[in-house]
Amino acid sequence: MPNPWTGKGNPYTRQEVRDRLKTTIQQQKAIIAAGAGTGISAKFIEKGGADLIIIYNSGRFRMAGHGSTAGLMAYGDANAVAMEIGEFEVLPVVEEIPVICGVHGSDPRRRMWHHLLKVKEMGFSGINNFPTHSIVDGHFRQVLEETGMGFNKEVEMVRLASKMDLFSIVYVAHPEEARQMAEVGADAIIAHVGTTVGGSVGVVEASCTMDDAIERTNAIMEAGKAVNPDLFFLAHGGPINTPEDVHQILNATAVHGFVGASSLERMGVEASLTELTRQFKALTLPNQNR
């Protein structure tokens, strides 16, 4: 449904996004959501047929040649970066598919209801909880939880987004987190099994094997389904990198699709630019003496 003010597809209501994803499933196609850190990435991800584009601060670091984990560090204002990428790069060039905004829900400087109003007003069709503390563990995770900057803040952000008719697609790393997000009205759950392996700045070894990823994804799905059987479930991270990897996890679980960030945007640029440059560099000069 085009926006009457712009003629473009964004923004969509929560139900409209859900209906689009249901149509994809009914056509027996996998849902593909893709992270975009630049306008040109978003433009050609859309041309490739993605169902959703997700913008978050890691995209900027990724496309600057750094690891996506930089988005979890104190290298900038995650919420401001996502809004800036959306306003000046991605939203102006995306023609039709819904664009989702990454929101750092535990940011103590934001009145979250106010920030979500700005997200909606800008033309985003939904939210994603990134940076997410779900993928932080150990002593540091305990400190975050005890000092009021834990995962529960992300859950509260999603609860507010649901009240505001914003579609929510959320990262979780554990079944209990899936249950919490389902209870506050999340629409789609992404089973995050670790930082994506491969490429120039990806991790060298996965935090889990493919068998582990399948087991963890299934456990997360079961927990979410127990609360809401109508959730959309997607896989992400760790050893799930290539289309072949995604094909494997689609066959071994009941997920509806895949979220690719590094595996789509960064890997695509690395491979294509390297090969194209090599082709140019293989050119030779004609004989200058003839």
XYZ file of C-alpha atoms in Angstrom:
290
model
C 0.000 0.000 0.000
C 1.700 3.250 -1.101
C 2.014 6.110 1.347
C -0.432 8.798 0.118
C 2.056 11.526 0.990
C 5.101 10.126 -0.770
C 3.801 7.576 -3.247
C 6.242 5.043 -1.728
C 5.529 1.978 0.321
C 6.842 3.162 3.674
C 5.540 3.301 6.288
C 3.356 0.249 6.827
C 1.138 -0.539 9.777
C 2.006 -3.457 11.993
C -0.762 -5.578 10.464
C 0.310 -4.700 6.931
C 3.840 -5.933 7.642
C 2.465 -9.128 9.153
C 0.212 -9.676 6.149
C 3.121 -9.254 3.747
C 5.181 -11.840 5.609
C 2.241 -14.257 5.746
C 1.890 -13.946 1.979
C 5.568 -14.827 1.565
C 5.091 -17.955 3.677
C 1.910 -18.919 1.816
C 3.951 -18.798 -1.388
C 6.331 -21.286 0.281
C 9.153 -18.774 0.155
C 11.583 -18.034 2.972
C 11.333 -14.631 4.622
C 14.587 -12.740 4.085
C 15.353 -9.695 6.205
C 18.577 -7.814 5.497
C 20.617 -5.311 7.438
C 21.622 -2.188 5.518
C 24.217 0.359 6.589
C 24.064 2.566 3.491
C 21.506 3.772 0.987
C 23.077 1.918 -1.919
C 23.002 -1.338 0.056
C 19.322 -0.847 0.806
C 18.515 0.015 -2.800
C 20.010 -3.160 -4.201
C 18.872 -5.396 -1.337
C 15.374 -4.309 -2.275
C 16.031 -5.067 -5.945
C 17.166 -8.532 -4.862
C 13.740 -9.181 -3.365
C 14.259 -8.966 0.418
C 11.115 -8.840 2.536
C 12.424 -6.414 5.163
C 15.336 -4.010 5.543
C 16.692 -3.481 9.053
C 18.820 -0.462 9.931
C 21.006 -0.399 13.006
C 24.262 1.155 14.052
C 26.391 -1.919 13.285
C 25.662 -1.338 9.609
C 27.685 1.860 9.680
C 30.669 0.140 11.298
C 30.322 -2.853 8.982
C 30.397 -0.702 5.864
C 33.327 1.271 7.254
C 35.334 -1.959 7.294
C 34.934 -2.886 10.944
C 33.353 -5.838 12.718
C 29.652 -5.673 13.513
C 30.464 -6.102 17.208
C 31.581 -2.464 17.164
C 27.875 -1.668 17.363
C 27.808 -3.051 20.910
C 30.639 -0.794 22.042
C 30.615 2.824 23.197
C 31.787 4.145 19.831
C 28.788 6.355 19.192
C 25.115 6.942 19.925
C 23.450 3.806 18.563
C 19.964 5.308 18.459
C 21.115 8.502 16.758
C 23.162 6.579 14.177
C 20.212 4.363 13.203
C 17.928 7.368 12.822
C 20.507 9.206 10.732
C 21.035 6.271 8.363
C 17.282 5.978 8.018
C 16.490 9.627 7.422
C 19.302 10.545 5.039
C 20.257 7.304 3.306
C 17.800 4.417 3.378
C 14.250 5.747 3.641
C 14.698 8.162 0.708
C 15.749 5.373 -1.698
C 13.663 2.357 -0.658
C 10.650 2.156 -2.921
C 8.359 -0.478 -1.522
C 9.467 -2.847 1.250
C 9.111 -2.100 4.974
C 12.114 -0.581 6.731
C 12.766 -1.472 10.370
C 14.708 0.716 12.821
C 17.226 -0.703 15.261
C 16.544 0.695 18.736
C 18.927 0.493 21.688
C 16.224 -0.150 24.233
C 18.428 0.043 27.312
C 19.808 3.524 26.523
C 19.245 5.313 29.863
C 19.276 8.763 28.232
C 16.169 8.150 26.127
C 12.547 8.503 27.126
C 11.753 5.426 25.122
C 8.137 6.238 24.372
C 9.285 9.576 22.952
C 12.044 7.997 20.871
C 9.633 5.429 19.427
C 7.254 8.217 18.435
C 10.113 9.779 16.452
C 10.919 6.414 14.866
C 7.322 6.069 13.724
C 7.050 9.679 12.577
C 10.169 9.305 10.409
C 8.520 6.540 8.417
C 9.896 3.312 9.825
C 7.443 0.409 9.786
C 8.796 -1.320 12.849
C 11.597 -1.791 15.346
C 14.394 -4.219 16.134
C 16.206 -4.464 19.474
C 19.751 -3.664 18.486
C 22.231 -3.192 20.072
C 20.951 -6.086 22.173
C 22.232 -7.278 25.513
C 20.834 -10.737 24.789
C 24.161 -11.646 23.180
C 26.213 -10.397 26.139
C 26.982 -12.994 28.790
C 29.141 -13.640 31.825
C 30.040 -11.104 34.502
C 29.439 -8.094 32.262
C 25.883 -9.243 31.527
C 25.277 -9.594 35.257
C 26.535 -6.047 35.833
C 24.251 -4.686 33.105
C 21.239 -6.441 34.612
C 22.013 -5.286 38.148
C 22.564 -1.661 37.164
C 19.322 -1.144 35.242
C 20.656 -1.615 31.703
C 19.622 -5.197 31.123
C 17.587 -7.129 28.598
C 14.370 -6.280 30.461
C 14.708 -2.738 29.091
C 14.581 -4.139 25.570
C 11.493 -6.128 26.513
C 9.848 -2.968 27.826
C 10.752 -1.152 24.603
C 8.996 -3.855 22.577
C 5.942 -3.620 24.821
C 5.737 0.105 24.080
C 6.268 -0.477 20.358
C 3.382 -2.958 20.312
C 1.094 -0.337 21.842
C 2.192 2.117 19.142
C 1.301 -0.260 16.275
C 4.947 -0.743 15.335
C 5.925 -4.158 13.987
C 8.678 -5.712 16.134
C 11.309 -8.201 15.021
C 13.598 -9.026 17.913
C 16.889 -10.741 18.651
C 17.010 -13.325 21.425
C 19.769 -15.745 22.362
C 17.923 -17.950 24.863
C 14.484 -19.564 25.196
C 13.575 -17.511 28.258
C 14.198 -14.301 26.299
C 11.918 -15.591 23.531
C 9.183 -16.176 26.101
C 9.589 -12.662 27.504
C 9.424 -11.042 24.075
C 6.400 -13.106 23.052
C 4.547 -12.071 26.198
C 4.893 -8.351 25.413
C 3.682 -8.723 21.833
C 6.741 -9.211 19.627
C 5.754 -10.138 16.073
C 8.898 -11.953 14.946
C 11.722 -13.582 16.879
C 15.258 -13.962 15.565
C 17.242 -16.805 17.098
C 20.704 -15.244 17.424
C 23.332 -17.976 17.749
C 26.474 -15.833 17.648
C 28.573 -13.468 15.560
C 28.594 -14.389 11.872
C 31.643 -16.343 10.769
C 33.762 -15.371 7.782
C 34.915 -12.486 5.652
C 37.634 -9.971 6.432
C 36.358 -8.871 9.856
C 34.108 -11.754 10.907
C 35.018 -14.212 13.613
C 37.221 -17.111 12.551
C 35.395 -19.844 14.440
C 31.686 -20.048 15.154
C 30.549 -19.890 18.765
C 28.596 -23.052 17.976
C 28.438 -25.772 15.346
C 25.579 -26.062 12.874
C 24.113 -28.850 14.997
C 24.280 -26.558 18.037
C 22.682 -23.736 16.045
C 19.823 -26.010 15.020
C 19.283 -27.172 18.606
C 19.348 -23.638 20.014
C 17.057 -22.313 17.295
C 14.513 -25.056 17.936
C 14.575 -24.390 21.690
C 13.992 -20.678 21.141
C 11.115 -21.421 18.761
C 9.444 -23.801 21.210
C 9.569 -21.211 23.998
C 8.108 -18.471 21.814
C 5.418 -20.706 20.329
C 4.270 -21.749 23.781
C 3.186 -18.133 24.304
C 2.130 -17.182 20.773
C 1.911 -19.764 17.977
C 1.451 -16.965 15.401
C 4.981 -15.593 15.779
C 7.349 -15.444 12.825
C 10.706 -17.113 13.524
C 13.986 -16.399 11.768
C 17.556 -17.664 12.092
C 20.710 -15.589 12.358
C 24.428 -15.701 13.026
C 27.197 -18.090 13.912
C 27.740 -20.736 11.225
C 24.599 -19.671 9.312
C 26.213 -17.552 6.626
C 25.669 -18.685 3.034
C 22.446 -19.569 1.161
C 23.481 -23.211 1.538
C 23.724 -22.776 5.320
C 20.295 -21.174 5.416
C 18.869 -23.983 3.304
C 20.204 -26.437 5.868
C 18.659 -24.665 8.837
C 15.326 -24.234 7.042
C 15.209 -27.994 6.527
C 16.255 -28.837 10.093
C 13.961 -26.410 11.946
C 10.565 -24.811 11.475
C 11.915 -21.255 11.063
C 10.254 -19.095 8.447
C 13.394 -17.430 7.170
C 16.707 -15.728 7.796
C 18.113 -12.377 8.862
C 21.362 -11.502 7.108
C 23.533 -8.524 7.918
C 27.224 -9.298 7.517
C 26.319 -12.366 5.464
C 24.452 -10.239 2.918
C 25.746 -6.686 2.978
C 29.394 -7.077 3.986
C 30.124 -10.404 2.327
C 28.485 -9.240 -0.884
C 30.621 -6.104 -1.060
C 33.834 -7.909 -0.128
C 33.416 -10.610 -2.749
C 32.131 -8.480 -5.625
C 34.562 -5.583 -5.205
C 37.544 -7.905 -4.907
C 36.624 -9.861 -8.023
C 35.661 -6.802 -10.076
C 38.929 -5.048 -9.176
C 40.884 -8.153 -10.164
C 39.131 -8.194 -13.531
C 40.056 -4.567 -14.149
C 43.595 -5.145 -12.952
C 43.954 -8.073 -15.370
C 43.665 -5.668 -18.325
C 46.882 -5.070 -20.253
C 48.067 -2.166 -22.321
C 48.285 -2.474 -26.097
C 51.734 -2.477 -27.682
C 52.797 1.171 -27.481
C 55.496 0.758 -30.168
C 53.253 -0.098 -33.071
